[in-house]
Amino acid sequence: MSSNTAGKLFTFTTWGESHGPAIGCVIDSCPSRIPLAESDIQPWLDRRRPGRNAQVSPRREEDMVRILSGVFEGVTTGHPISLIIENTNHRSTDYQKLASIFRPGHADATYQHKYGVRDPRGGGRSSARETAGRVAAGAVAMQLLRHTEKTRQVEIVAGLTRLGGVEADTSKWDDRAIDANPVFCPDAGSVDAMLATLEEAKAAGDSLGGIVEVRVRGLPAGLGEPVYDRLDGRIGGMFMGLNAVKGVEIGDGFAAAGMRGSENNDAMRHPQSGRLGDSFVTNHAGGILAGISTGAEVVVRCAVKPTPSIGVAQQSIDMNLDDIELDGVGGRHDPAVCIRAVPVLQAMMATIVADFFLLARARNQPEF
Amino acid sequence: MSSNTAGKLFTFTTWGESHGPAIGCVIDSCPSRIPLAESDIQPWLDRRRPGRNAQVSPRREEDMVRILSGVFEGVTTGHPISLIIENTNHRSTDYQKLASIFRPGHADATYQHKYGVRDPRGGGRSSARETAGRVAAGAVAMQLLRHTEKTRQVEIVAGLTRLGGVEADTSKWDDRAIDANPVFCPDAGSVDAMLATLEEAKAAGDSLGGIVEVRVRGLPAGLGEPVYDRLDGRIGGMFMGLNAVKGVEIGDGFAAAGMRGSENNDAMRHPQSGRLGDSFVTNHAGGILAGISTGAEVVVRCAVKPTPSIGVAQQSIDMNLDDIELDGVGGRHDPAVCIRAVPVLQAMMATIVADFFLLARARNQPEF
Amino acid sequence: MSSNTAGKLFTFTTWGESHGPAIGCVIDSCPSRIPLAESDIQPWLDRRRPGRNAQVSPRREEDMVRILSGVFEGVTTGHPISLIIENTNHRSTDYQKLASIFRPGHADATYQHKYGVRDPRGGGRSSARETAGRVAAGAVAMQLLRHTEKTRQVEIVAGLTRLGGVEADTSKWDDRAIDANPVFCPDAGSVDAMLATLEEAKAAGDSLGGIVEVRVRGLPAGLGEPVYDRLDGRIGGMFMGLNAVKGVEIGDGFAAAGMRGSENNDAMRHPQSGRLGDSFVTNHAGGILAGISTGAEVVVRCAVKPTPSIGVAQQSIDMNLDDIELDGVGGRHDPAVCIRAVPVLQAMMATIVADFFLLARARNQPEF
Amino acid sequence: MSSNTAGKLFTFTTWGESHGPAIGCVIDSCPSRIPLAESDIQPWLDRRRPGRNAQVSPRREEDMVRILSGVFEGVTTGHPISLIIENTNHRSTDYQKLASIFRPGHADATYQHKYGVRDPRGGGRSSARETAGRVAAGAVAMQLLRHTEKTRQVEIVAGLTRLGGVEADTSKWDDRAIDANPVFCPDAGSVDAMLATLEEAKAAGDSLGGIVEVRVRGLPAGLGEPVYDRLDGRIGGMFMGLNAVKGVEIGDGFAAAGMRGSENNDAMRHPQSGRLGDSFVTNHAGGILAGISTGAEVVVRCAVKPTPSIGVAQQSIDMNLDDIELDGVGGRHDPAVCIRAVPVLQAMMATIVADFFLLARARNQPEF
């Protein structure tokens, strides 16, 4: 029960700091005989990596992944899959200044207090670089799902549906739009406004928050374990545990708090397909009831706070708890971390689905 | 890794169905020599139990708890604490009708699909009765916190801040108000409106959703384990995993998505007390940064959907997936499950804090 | 990860003390739709219970098991199965004397030191009564194995192969003999000698050790998870963790230390059956290679120390670490705990096999 | 719960195959501020590595360890410590021949059956190289123990007490002798006979088994968690789970089966030191009662089978289960794997002690 490990059967353990020699991920209990090569993982990392366009962190990392174990002659062996990504562009010349101060909204103060020591270079372990391991694990999870008969139809997509004050029209969600714009927005009509507000914030030395929506289609009904390891619970736990996420909602989410039962319940009608998931007339539940997938589309939204690193002046304290005035936090930061959170949350969802699929198969459930 | 067990060091396992002979909870790895008697647990259960007033389920249960193990001469022994609550008022005469239909918004369809069998009496394992075990575990957790020097100052409170369309004024939060009204509202001025809207919904055979807010004060900085077992992640996972909860947010939560970094960051100033938690000028973060408690007040809100059992006509299907028309779902239901969710979420927070406290002590952290 | 829980997917948690109101067991993640009734469990408990003949503890307990949850209309529901056994014959009138002394060979000193408090009545949590929960869990595990197509052929037997100085001839192992004598010896020819040596030891106020052998037949090849959760590792851990067990060996065990590779390796020949397990000409490995079942018979032996409670004078110390002289330890003790360890170890093996079977099914292995 | 992870709080996850690019280990939840450098780990690996003398495998590996994460400015940060060891001397030219046959006594058949694929080069994941990760984790565990006030006095030693037919005189155990001879024998007087029997076996193309004894001194009383995670259970599980180990015993072990209670019980007398561990007149229990350390020396013995790779002719089968005749298994094998098992078991014991120490500290036990 390493606290750097996620999952029960399909597990992954990440390690590494922003400015160490490398970061990595060990994936365990992936069943054997699943096709896997670096080229199955790299495209996922490419979507997440910094420096890919003007909307994300200018840090230039190739994020080239290497498989060090667990694969033989192109298929998984059932043993740990060790992945490594070297840190090539870590500039840590000026970290001494950061070593003694606490940046507002960052892990500095809590890490210092909890551990009594911290690596101040680029945030150390709290850096967004840690999420590369999550993305790699998600890529492997997708290979498992795609190469297993019962799950090959599962589709997981994610998009940015709000950036600062600009809300996308999610009724116009188009999967193909997502990778056609630099902010992963599924509504092409909102992209220009998003880019404009981002430019404005950047110009002001400020940052923006946003909302990421993740959707899962084709999920069989019955996924999720009882009571303390439910599908909604796991999503809530994993997603809220991503840096900068401050809220998670499923289906109608917070809007359900203002509804009546007669509005929020999803009526059911005989499904022509015979699939339970097709019986729901509406999907207020977001595809999950009592912690178990209904077979309808799973819909999850995450609120991502604005990047705490900003160029404007801030009040803070140093390690002695004495007042300091910050001119602005330097470094190569994302103006809106919610953008790169899109592929990360998508990948994390894949690991969750893979894990619950294995658990369901252990239980010998009808569709698994 | 029973999926009916929560926690890592301070763990609890619940068992039992709504209409079986009893429900219960086994708490493990509570350190020894903590004073504990049934009278320490019963008041917590009394706040949660049905039938206590006109605003909750009319099912009459005394919910008398008995300690069957783990306590000797008034203190914990360090061994499993087995708690049992008998089901005294389970009427299951007419469940045959329910056995073959799926009630909208309930676990019926997903349980049937996942398990191939289900106990239709009162929802079986998916019944809100399961939460009595969580509340009992929370009571034991509070005993641990109160009787340990480093944590005796921790205060955990919870209140209903929204009921249907009525939102409380949380700036008027008063702990003493909470138990002075039947809906656990911390803002006395909103109670009448809440009661009125609840009456109206009940009269219409309908139900209401709401928002529960949980606050933790006096928590030392440094609570939360790295990356995949963070304090925010655990809260997100546990709270989202409570039946009917559809959203969880911490601090500014979803509002943070529309903010700029300069608005969302909490400025820091030298704390006279020397406590890190007192250095934050504002608390947009809700007491948690990078998954670790900052020492400021932890603030969490949960969106609770309206009770799916309603008296109005609904369309649904039966076990053969054929259409049925429901006149209304009978039984003794809460018109707004969010009310009784208040003590449940409060208790769950206590178990989370207790667990992370033990983990922090294992790490030999400064304040633990 | 309660430390009173065993297993990964098929888990059980035991609770309760020797002289409390009851003991019990919560079994979780047993798949649904497995036939289960109290009458499936009771025969297993009857073989373990004290007072059944002159060779075991005279404490009279009916050990009647009740199922409190997890079963509906005769089958498991996939939810926790809570079992309870009331303690009916606990005499605790004279425990005050025991409260302040440490009995040699018992848990008294270590429990006092670790927990700072202990229930001295009948050993409290360290009592052999705790094993009733293990036996009940084993009975449920056997139901799972017997009612699942891939595992219905699995047979698990256990017998006493040594009692004090009397060694059974294991080449004459006969399953039917085991329950035909009061010491569970599989070699009918050794029973008289065992009974005689037991009588002699009892007459001297002394106790005997022994060896229990557990055999598993019909186990498919491929059971056991890699590296840190191997079948041999799990057996070693669970069996060594049973009170009074001081040694565990598999196959040739300690004798292998004196062998050459050419003697210890099991030659293989083409199996007519097509089963890998039938290919082994010999079975020095005891059915496990590299932590994974080979399909050959699994053979495990446990060394059980003599009951520490004896009637002869002993030197000890009290809670102040001061010297005391014990005339003899009273109570109703087994003259040789190894006898009742036979059904306990057999049951524990069933839980291990059930758990690894579920793990193998999750991996989609060929025979599961 | 990766099955390639060991431990509960102090955990380690190993990955890698014998003939892949590298092997490694991720250690998690080591508390922060523990001094750690590669030079603290390397000496442990040097004792285990092949090619160091004529008595072990001639494979030449430098086994140079690199720390990739979790250490900053010479101390642990509380985050995962990723260690990597490159495989430099992997010759895999002729593995095609091995790919289709099952070597007796090896993992070949079980791996093929379980996973449906295996890396035949040097045993892949089942290679003894995996144990380098365990040794590295043990080195970190020792750093934790040595740099923590409550545990700095803990000493863990291990030695070879039997090699083939030669048994050392353990009454002459001398820690200093262990590293003064090539077989890690603690009894200098037995070394010549051990070397002679090893030469004889090698000359015959055969291999030898042996016994490794591990001793822990200075361990405070109270280590070990209740019932299913006891100190003896953990040792039994971890040690039995090391490749080639076929038996584990603690204290008198199997000899206890033939004893009477009056012989096996350890009398107690007032300890001048005030330490509970010093009160035992004898140590038949091997330092553990009821799964908890008594404070006396912990004494564990492991039976290690002879290396299955031998040069003599053997009967076996191939992947089609057809008969084959092996002339002898080539490769660079240890003539007696028990020799290199000495530092491995010593290191594994260190990880166990470190883990239970953290668990005891979480419980706030008197000596931790």
Coordinates of C-alpha atoms in Angstrom, one line a residue, chain A residues 3-240:
Chain A
S3 CA 0.9 5.9 -1.2
N4 CA 2.4 6.5 -4.6
T5 CA 0.5 3.5 -6.0
A6 CA -3.0 3.6 -7.5
G7 CA -5.3 0.8 -8.2
K8 CA -6.1 -2.6 -6.8
L9 CA -5.4 -5.1 -9.6
F10 CA -4.3 -2.9 -12.4
T11 CA -1.9 -0.8 -10.4
F12 CA 0.7 1.8 -11.1
T13 CA 3.4 3.4 -9.0
T14 CA 5.0 6.7 -10.1
W15 CA 8.3 8.1 -8.9
G16 CA 10.5 11.0 -9.7
E17 CA 11.0 14.7 -9.4
S18 CA 10.8 17.5 -11.8
H19 CA 14.5 18.1 -11.8
G20 CA 16.0 14.7 -11.0
P21 CA 17.6 12.6 -13.7
A22 CA 14.3 10.9 -14.7
I23 CA 10.7 10.2 -13.8
G24 CA 9.0 6.8 -14.2
C25 CA 6.1 4.5 -13.6
V26 CA 5.8 0.8 -12.7
I27 CA 2.6 -0.8 -13.9
D28 CA 1.7 -4.1 -12.3
S29 CA -0.7 -6.9 -12.7
C30 CA -1.5 -6.1 -16.3
P31 CA -2.5 -9.5 -17.7
S32 CA 0.0 -11.1 -20.0
R33 CA -0.2 -11.3 -23.8
I34 CA -1.4 -7.7 -24.4
P35 CA 0.5 -6.1 -27.3
L36 CA 2.6 -3.3 -26.1
A37 CA 5.4 -1.2 -27.5
E38 CA 6.8 2.3 -26.8
S39 CA 4.8 3.5 -29.8
D40 CA 1.6 2.7 -28.0
I41 CA 2.5 5.0 -25.2
Q42 CA 4.3 7.8 -26.8
P43 CA 1.3 9.5 -28.5
W44 CA -0.4 9.8 -25.1
L45 CA 2.7 11.5 -23.7
D46 CA 3.0 13.8 -26.7
R47 CA -0.5 15.2 -26.0
R48 CA 0.5 16.0 -22.4
R49 CA 4.0 17.2 -22.8
P50 CA 5.0 20.8 -22.2
G51 CA 6.3 23.0 -25.0
R52 CA 4.0 21.6 -27.7
N53 CA 2.3 24.9 -28.3
A54 CA 2.0 28.5 -27.1
Q55 CA -0.8 27.6 -24.7
V56 CA 1.2 25.5 -22.4
S57 CA 4.4 25.6 -20.4
P58 CA 7.4 26.5 -22.6
R59 CA 9.6 23.9 -20.9
R60 CA 10.9 21.7 -23.7
E61 CA 10.8 18.1 -22.9
E62 CA 10.7 15.3 -25.5
D63 CA 9.2 13.0 -22.9
M64 CA 10.5 9.9 -24.7
V65 CA 9.3 6.8 -22.9
R66 CA 11.4 3.6 -22.6
I67 CA 10.0 0.3 -21.5
L68 CA 12.5 -1.3 -19.2
S69 CA 10.7 -4.5 -18.3
G70 CA 7.5 -6.5 -18.5
V71 CA 7.4 -6.8 -22.3
F72 CA 8.8 -9.7 -24.3
E73 CA 8.6 -10.0 -28.1
G74 CA 5.9 -7.3 -28.3
V75 CA 3.5 -8.5 -25.6
T76 CA 3.2 -8.1 -21.9
T77 CA 4.5 -10.9 -19.7
G78 CA 2.3 -10.4 -16.7
H79 CA 5.2 -8.9 -14.8
P80 CA 5.9 -5.3 -13.8
I81 CA 6.1 -2.9 -16.7
S82 CA 8.8 -0.3 -15.8
L83 CA 8.6 2.9 -17.8
I84 CA 11.2 5.6 -17.7
I85 CA 11.2 9.2 -19.1
E86 CA 14.4 11.2 -18.8
N87 CA 14.3 14.8 -17.7
T88 CA 16.3 16.5 -20.4
N89 CA 15.5 20.2 -19.9
H90 CA 15.7 20.8 -16.3
R91 CA 17.3 24.2 -15.5
S92 CA 17.9 24.5 -11.8
T93 CA 20.4 27.2 -11.7
D94 CA 18.3 29.6 -9.7
Y95 CA 16.5 27.4 -7.2
Q96 CA 18.4 28.6 -4.2
K97 CA 16.2 31.7 -4.1
L98 CA 13.1 29.4 -4.1
A99 CA 14.5 27.1 -1.5
S100 CA 13.7 29.4 1.4
I101 CA 10.3 30.9 0.3
F102 CA 6.8 29.6 0.1
R103 CA 5.0 30.4 -3.1
P104 CA 1.3 31.0 -2.6
G105 CA -1.0 28.3 -3.8
H106 CA 1.9 25.8 -4.2
A107 CA 3.1 22.8 -2.3
D108 CA 6.0 24.6 -0.8
A109 CA 4.7 25.2 2.7
T110 CA 2.9 21.9 3.1
Y111 CA 5.8 19.9 1.8
Q112 CA 8.2 21.7 4.0
H113 CA 6.0 21.2 7.0
K114 CA 5.2 17.6 6.4
Y115 CA 8.6 16.3 5.3
G116 CA 11.0 18.8 6.9
V117 CA 12.9 18.8 3.6
R118 CA 11.9 19.4 0.0
D119 CA 13.4 19.6 -3.4
P120 CA 12.5 23.2 -4.5
R121 CA 13.7 22.7 -8.1
G122 CA 10.6 22.9 -10.2
G123 CA 8.3 21.7 -7.4
G124 CA 10.1 18.4 -7.0
R125 CA 7.7 15.7 -6.5
S126 CA 4.7 18.0 -6.6
S127 CA 5.5 19.0 -10.1
A128 CA 3.1 18.4 -12.9
R129 CA 5.8 16.2 -14.4
E130 CA 4.6 13.5 -12.1
T131 CA 1.5 13.2 -14.3
A132 CA 3.5 11.9 -17.2
G133 CA 3.6 8.6 -15.3
R134 CA -0.2 8.6 -15.0
V135 CA -0.6 9.2 -18.7
A136 CA 1.8 6.4 -19.5
A137 CA -0.2 4.1 -17.2
G138 CA -3.4 5.1 -19.0
A139 CA -1.9 4.3 -22.3
V140 CA -1.1 0.8 -21.1
A141 CA -4.6 0.5 -19.6
M142 CA -6.1 1.4 -23.0
Q143 CA -4.0 -1.3 -24.7
L144 CA -5.5 -3.8 -22.2
L145 CA -9.0 -2.6 -22.9
R146 CA -8.6 -2.6 -26.6
H147 CA -7.1 -6.0 -26.8
T148 CA -9.7 -7.7 -24.6
E149 CA -12.8 -8.9 -26.2
K150 CA -15.2 -7.7 -23.5
T151 CA -13.9 -4.2 -23.4
R152 CA -12.7 -3.3 -26.9
Q153 CA -15.7 -1.1 -27.5
V154 CA -14.9 1.2 -24.5
E155 CA -14.2 4.8 -25.6
I156 CA -12.7 7.4 -23.2
V157 CA -12.6 11.0 -24.3
A158 CA -11.9 14.3 -22.5
G159 CA -12.1 17.9 -23.3
L160 CA -11.8 21.4 -21.9
T161 CA -15.3 22.7 -21.4
R162 CA -14.5 25.9 -19.6
L163 CA -11.5 28.2 -19.6
G164 CA -11.7 31.1 -17.3
G165 CA -14.9 32.9 -18.1
V166 CA -15.5 31.1 -21.4
E167 CA -17.8 28.1 -21.2
A168 CA -18.0 25.7 -24.2
D169 CA -21.4 24.5 -25.4
T170 CA -21.2 20.9 -24.4
S171 CA -24.3 20.1 -26.5
K172 CA -21.9 20.6 -29.5
W173 CA -19.3 18.1 -28.2
D174 CA -17.4 16.7 -31.1
D175 CA -14.6 14.2 -30.4
R176 CA -12.8 15.2 -33.6
A177 CA -12.6 18.8 -32.5
I178 CA -10.6 18.1 -29.4
D179 CA -7.2 17.5 -31.0
A180 CA -7.9 20.1 -33.7
N181 CA -7.3 23.0 -31.3
P182 CA -4.5 23.8 -28.9
V183 CA -6.8 23.8 -25.8
F184 CA -8.5 20.4 -26.3
C185 CA -11.9 22.0 -26.5
P186 CA -14.6 19.7 -27.9
D187 CA -16.7 22.6 -29.1
A188 CA -14.9 24.3 -32.0
G189 CA -17.1 27.3 -31.7
S190 CA -15.6 28.2 -28.3
V191 CA -12.0 27.9 -29.2
D192 CA -11.4 31.5 -30.3
A193 CA -12.8 32.9 -27.2
M194 CA -10.8 30.6 -25.1
L195 CA -7.6 31.5 -26.8
A196 CA -8.4 35.2 -26.5
T197 CA -9.1 35.0 -22.8
L198 CA -5.9 33.0 -22.3
E199 CA -3.8 35.6 -24.2
E200 CA -5.3 38.3 -22.1
A201 CA -4.5 36.5 -18.8
K202 CA -1.0 35.8 -20.0
A203 CA -0.5 39.4 -20.9
A204 CA -1.5 40.4 -17.4
G205 CA 0.9 37.9 -15.9
D206 CA -2.0 36.0 -14.6
S207 CA -3.4 32.5 -15.0
L208 CA -6.8 30.9 -15.6
G209 CA -8.8 28.0 -14.1
G210 CA -11.1 25.8 -16.1
I211 CA -13.3 22.7 -16.3
V212 CA -12.3 19.4 -17.8
E213 CA -15.0 16.9 -18.8
V214 CA -14.3 13.2 -19.2
R215 CA -16.8 10.9 -20.9
V216 CA -16.7 7.1 -21.1
R217 CA -18.9 5.3 -23.7
G218 CA -19.5 1.7 -24.3
L219 CA -18.8 0.7 -20.7
P220 CA -20.8 -2.4 -19.8
A221 CA -23.1 -2.1 -16.8
G222 CA -21.8 -3.6 -13.6
L223 CA -18.4 -1.9 -13.1
G224 CA -17.6 -0.8 -9.6
E225 CA -17.0 -2.6 -6.3
P226 CA -19.3 -2.3 -3.4
V227 CA -19.5 0.4 -0.8
Y228 CA -15.9 1.6 -0.3
D229 CA -14.5 1.0 -3.7
R230 CA -17.3 2.2 -6.0
L231 CA -16.7 3.5 -9.5
D232 CA -17.9 7.0 -8.4
G233 CA -15.8 6.9 -5.3
R234 CA -12.7 5.9 -7.2
I235 CA -13.2 8.6 -9.8
G236 CA -13.8 11.1 -7.0
G237 CA -10.7 10.1 -5.2
M238 CA -8.4 9.8 -8.2
F239 CA -9.5 13.0 -9.9
M240 CA -9.6 15.1 -6.7

